Amino acid sequence: MRKINVAIDGFSSCGKSTMAKDLARTVGYTCIDSGAMYRAVTLYALRRRLFAGDGVDEAGLRDAVGRTDITFAMNPETGLTETYLNGENVETAIRSMEVASRVSLIASLGFVRTTLVSQQQAMGRHKGVVMDGRDIGTVVFPDAELKIFVTASPAIRAQRRMREYALKGLHVSFEEVLENVKARDLTDTTRSESPLTKAPDAIELDNSHMTVREQQAWLLAHFNRAAEREEQA
């Protein structure tokens, strides 16, 4: 069967990555978490002490972006794709609140987006990719055969992130997480470079009150229809 590309966009903590990873594993596609790429650059910038107050050393960051080798590999024990930065598994490190509070600033910079979008487009050149992020259906894969836009209420998303932190042994207040979610939403939707927006041909999913299994079934059904259309084209 002819392969397609799947673009999953949406707000932070909507479960985009979980949906993408599960679909990719089910249909045998490659899963790329574009948000993890921006988080990896953010982590690298933090380690290089490129942040100062609310700003960032853009000259130093330009050099840093050129020195970051971001790759993905499947964990054979979990069957999930994990993020590597210059050969180091940083899947846990990039999910910290410190990274979460800085990543929108990094993602808003044009030269960062240009570099990473180019890498992402190269990854999907031969199809068979499920990629999630905030501008996949609008910028990275505007011709993707299936585009999904995921949303949920800020409170629900904050609760989900709290559970993720608890599983990792991290203790953060609900108020802090909720404010971070709202701040991310504002930054992501109002930035000048590739703002978060629903592609005109994307299918919207509000998963506020859906179980993971219900989301998986919904997405797989839409994937099968899109793949069948492509096969018949």
Coordinates of C-alpha atoms in Angstrom, one line a residue:
M1 CA 0.0 0.0 0.0
R2 CA 1.2 3.5 -0.9
K3 CA 2.5 5.4 2.2
I4 CA 1.2 8.8 3.3
N5 CA 2.3 11.5 5.8
V6 CA 0.2 12.3 8.8
A7 CA 0.4 15.8 10.4
I8 CA -0.9 16.2 14.0
D9 CA -1.0 19.7 15.3
G10 CA -2.5 21.2 18.4
F11 CA -2.0 22.8 21.8
S12 CA 0.5 21.7 24.4
S13 CA -0.4 18.7 26.6
C14 CA -3.2 17.6 24.3
G15 CA -1.7 14.1 23.9
K16 CA -0.4 14.7 20.4
S17 CA 2.8 12.8 20.9
T18 CA 1.0 9.8 22.5
M19 CA -1.4 9.7 19.6
A20 CA 1.4 10.0 17.0
K21 CA 3.6 7.3 18.6
D22 CA 0.7 4.9 19.0
L23 CA -0.4 5.3 15.4
A24 CA 3.1 5.0 14.0
R25 CA 3.7 1.8 16.0
T26 CA 0.4 0.4 14.8
V27 CA 0.8 1.1 11.1
G28 CA 4.6 0.7 11.0
Y29 CA 5.5 4.3 10.3
T30 CA 8.2 6.5 11.6
C31 CA 7.1 8.9 14.4
I32 CA 8.8 12.3 14.7
D33 CA 8.0 14.5 17.7
S34 CA 8.8 18.0 16.3
G35 CA 8.2 19.6 19.7
A36 CA 10.9 17.3 21.1
M37 CA 13.3 18.9 18.6
Y38 CA 12.6 22.4 19.9
R39 CA 12.9 21.1 23.5
A40 CA 16.3 19.5 22.7
V41 CA 17.6 22.8 21.3
T42 CA 16.2 24.5 24.5
L43 CA 18.0 22.0 26.7
Y44 CA 21.2 22.5 24.8
A45 CA 20.9 26.3 25.2
L46 CA 20.3 25.9 29.0
R47 CA 23.3 23.7 29.3
R48 CA 25.4 26.3 27.4
R49 CA 24.0 29.1 29.7
L50 CA 22.6 31.0 26.7
F51 CA 19.6 32.4 28.6
A52 CA 19.7 35.7 30.4
G53 CA 16.6 36.8 32.2
D54 CA 13.7 36.6 29.7
G55 CA 16.0 36.7 26.7
V56 CA 18.5 34.5 24.9
D57 CA 21.9 35.0 23.4
E58 CA 20.8 34.7 19.8
A59 CA 24.4 34.8 18.4
G60 CA 25.4 32.0 20.7
L61 CA 22.2 30.1 19.9
R62 CA 22.8 30.3 16.1
D63 CA 26.1 28.6 16.7
A64 CA 24.4 26.1 19.0
V65 CA 21.7 25.1 16.6
G66 CA 24.4 24.2 14.1
R67 CA 26.0 21.9 16.7
T68 CA 22.9 20.0 17.7
D69 CA 22.4 16.6 16.2
I70 CA 18.8 15.6 17.0
T71 CA 17.8 12.0 16.2
F72 CA 15.1 9.6 17.2
A73 CA 15.4 5.9 18.1
M74 CA 12.9 3.3 19.3
N75 CA 13.2 1.9 22.8
P76 CA 13.0 -1.8 22.2
E77 CA 11.5 -2.3 25.8
T78 CA 8.6 0.1 25.4
G79 CA 8.3 0.2 21.6
L80 CA 8.3 4.1 21.8
T81 CA 10.4 6.6 20.0
E82 CA 12.8 8.5 22.2
T83 CA 14.8 11.7 21.6
Y84 CA 18.6 11.9 21.3
L85 CA 20.7 15.0 21.5
N86 CA 24.3 14.6 20.2
G87 CA 24.0 10.8 20.9
E88 CA 22.6 11.3 24.5
N89 CA 19.1 10.0 25.4
V90 CA 17.4 13.2 26.6
E91 CA 13.8 12.0 26.5
T92 CA 13.3 12.7 30.3
A93 CA 15.5 15.8 30.5
I94 CA 13.5 17.7 27.8
R95 CA 10.2 17.2 29.6
S96 CA 11.3 19.2 32.7
M97 CA 9.5 22.4 33.8
E98 CA 12.7 24.3 33.2
V99 CA 12.7 23.3 29.5
A100 CA 8.9 23.8 29.2
S101 CA 9.1 27.4 30.5
R102 CA 11.8 28.3 27.9
V103 CA 10.9 26.3 24.8
S104 CA 8.3 28.8 23.4
L105 CA 11.0 31.5 23.3
I106 CA 13.3 29.2 21.3
A107 CA 10.5 28.0 19.0
S108 CA 9.6 31.6 18.2
L109 CA 13.0 32.4 16.7
G110 CA 12.9 32.3 12.9
F111 CA 16.4 30.9 12.4
V112 CA 15.7 28.0 14.8
R113 CA 12.4 27.2 13.0
T114 CA 14.1 27.4 9.5
T115 CA 16.8 25.0 10.6
L116 CA 14.5 22.4 12.2
V117 CA 11.7 22.7 9.6
S118 CA 14.3 21.8 6.9
Q119 CA 15.3 18.8 8.9
Q120 CA 11.7 17.7 9.5
Q121 CA 10.8 18.0 5.8
A122 CA 13.8 15.9 4.9
M123 CA 12.5 13.2 7.3
G124 CA 9.2 13.1 5.5
R125 CA 10.4 13.2 1.9
H126 CA 9.8 9.5 1.3
K127 CA 6.4 9.4 3.2
G128 CA 5.5 7.0 5.9
V129 CA 5.9 9.6 8.7
V130 CA 3.6 10.6 11.5
M131 CA 4.7 14.0 12.9
D132 CA 3.2 16.0 15.6
G133 CA 3.8 19.7 16.6
R134 CA 2.3 23.1 16.0
D135 CA 2.9 23.9 12.3
I136 CA 3.2 20.5 10.7
G137 CA 0.0 20.7 8.6
T138 CA 0.5 24.4 7.8
V139 CA 4.3 24.7 7.2
V140 CA 6.2 21.4 7.4
F141 CA 3.9 19.1 5.5
P142 CA 1.3 21.4 3.9
D143 CA 0.5 18.6 1.4
A144 CA 0.1 15.9 4.1
E145 CA -2.6 13.4 3.2
L146 CA -4.0 13.4 6.7
K147 CA -4.0 16.5 9.0
I148 CA -5.4 16.4 12.5
F149 CA -5.8 19.4 14.9
V150 CA -6.1 18.4 18.6
T151 CA -7.5 20.6 21.3
A152 CA -8.6 20.3 25.0
S153 CA -9.4 22.7 27.8
P154 CA -6.4 24.3 29.6
A155 CA -7.4 22.8 32.9
I156 CA -7.7 19.3 31.5
R157 CA -4.3 19.7 29.8
A158 CA -2.7 20.9 33.1
Q159 CA -4.1 17.9 34.9
R160 CA -2.6 15.6 32.3
R161 CA 0.8 17.2 32.6
M162 CA 0.6 17.0 36.4
R163 CA 0.2 13.2 36.1
E164 CA 3.2 13.0 33.8
Y165 CA 5.3 14.9 36.3
A166 CA 4.1 12.7 39.2
L167 CA 5.1 9.6 37.3
K168 CA 8.6 11.1 36.9
G169 CA 8.8 11.9 40.6
L170 CA 8.6 15.7 39.9
H171 CA 6.5 17.8 42.3
V172 CA 5.0 20.9 40.8
S173 CA 1.9 22.9 41.8
F174 CA -1.2 22.7 39.6
E175 CA -1.3 26.5 39.5
E176 CA 2.2 26.7 38.1
V177 CA 1.5 24.1 35.5
L178 CA -1.8 25.7 34.5
E179 CA -0.1 29.1 34.1
N180 CA 2.6 27.5 32.0
V181 CA -0.1 25.9 29.7
K182 CA -1.9 29.2 29.2
A183 CA 1.4 31.1 28.6
R184 CA 2.4 28.5 26.0
D185 CA -1.0 28.9 24.3
L186 CA -0.6 32.6 24.1
T187 CA 3.0 32.5 22.8
D188 CA 2.3 29.7 20.3
T189 CA -0.8 31.4 18.8
T190 CA 0.5 34.9 18.6
R191 CA 4.2 34.5 17.5
S192 CA 5.2 35.9 14.2
E193 CA 7.0 32.8 13.0
S194 CA 4.7 29.9 12.1
P195 CA 2.0 30.5 14.8
L196 CA -0.2 27.6 15.9
T197 CA -3.3 27.6 13.7
K198 CA -5.6 24.9 12.3
A199 CA -5.0 24.1 8.6
P200 CA -8.1 24.7 6.6
D201 CA -8.2 21.0 5.6
A202 CA -7.4 19.6 9.1
I203 CA -9.9 17.5 11.0
E204 CA -10.4 18.8 14.5
L205 CA -10.5 16.6 17.6
D206 CA -11.4 17.9 21.1
N207 CA -10.2 15.1 23.3
S208 CA -11.0 16.7 26.7
H209 CA -13.2 13.8 27.7
M210 CA -11.8 10.9 25.6
T211 CA -9.8 8.0 26.8
V212 CA -6.5 7.1 25.2
R213 CA -8.1 4.1 23.6
E214 CA -10.9 6.1 22.2
Q215 CA -8.4 8.6 20.7
Q216 CA -6.4 5.7 19.2
A217 CA -9.5 4.2 17.6
W218 CA -10.6 7.6 16.2
L219 CA -7.2 8.4 14.7
L220 CA -6.7 4.9 13.2
A221 CA -10.1 5.1 11.5
H222 CA -9.2 8.4 9.9
F223 CA -5.8 7.1 8.9
N224 CA -7.3 4.1 7.2
R225 CA -9.7 6.3 5.2
A226 CA -6.9 8.7 4.1
A227 CA -4.6 5.8 3.2
E228 CA -7.4 4.2 1.1
R229 CA -8.1 7.5 -0.7
E230 CA -4.4 7.7 -1.6
E231 CA -4.3 4.2 -2.8
Q232 CA -7.3 4.8 -5.1
A233 CA -6.0 8.2 -6.4

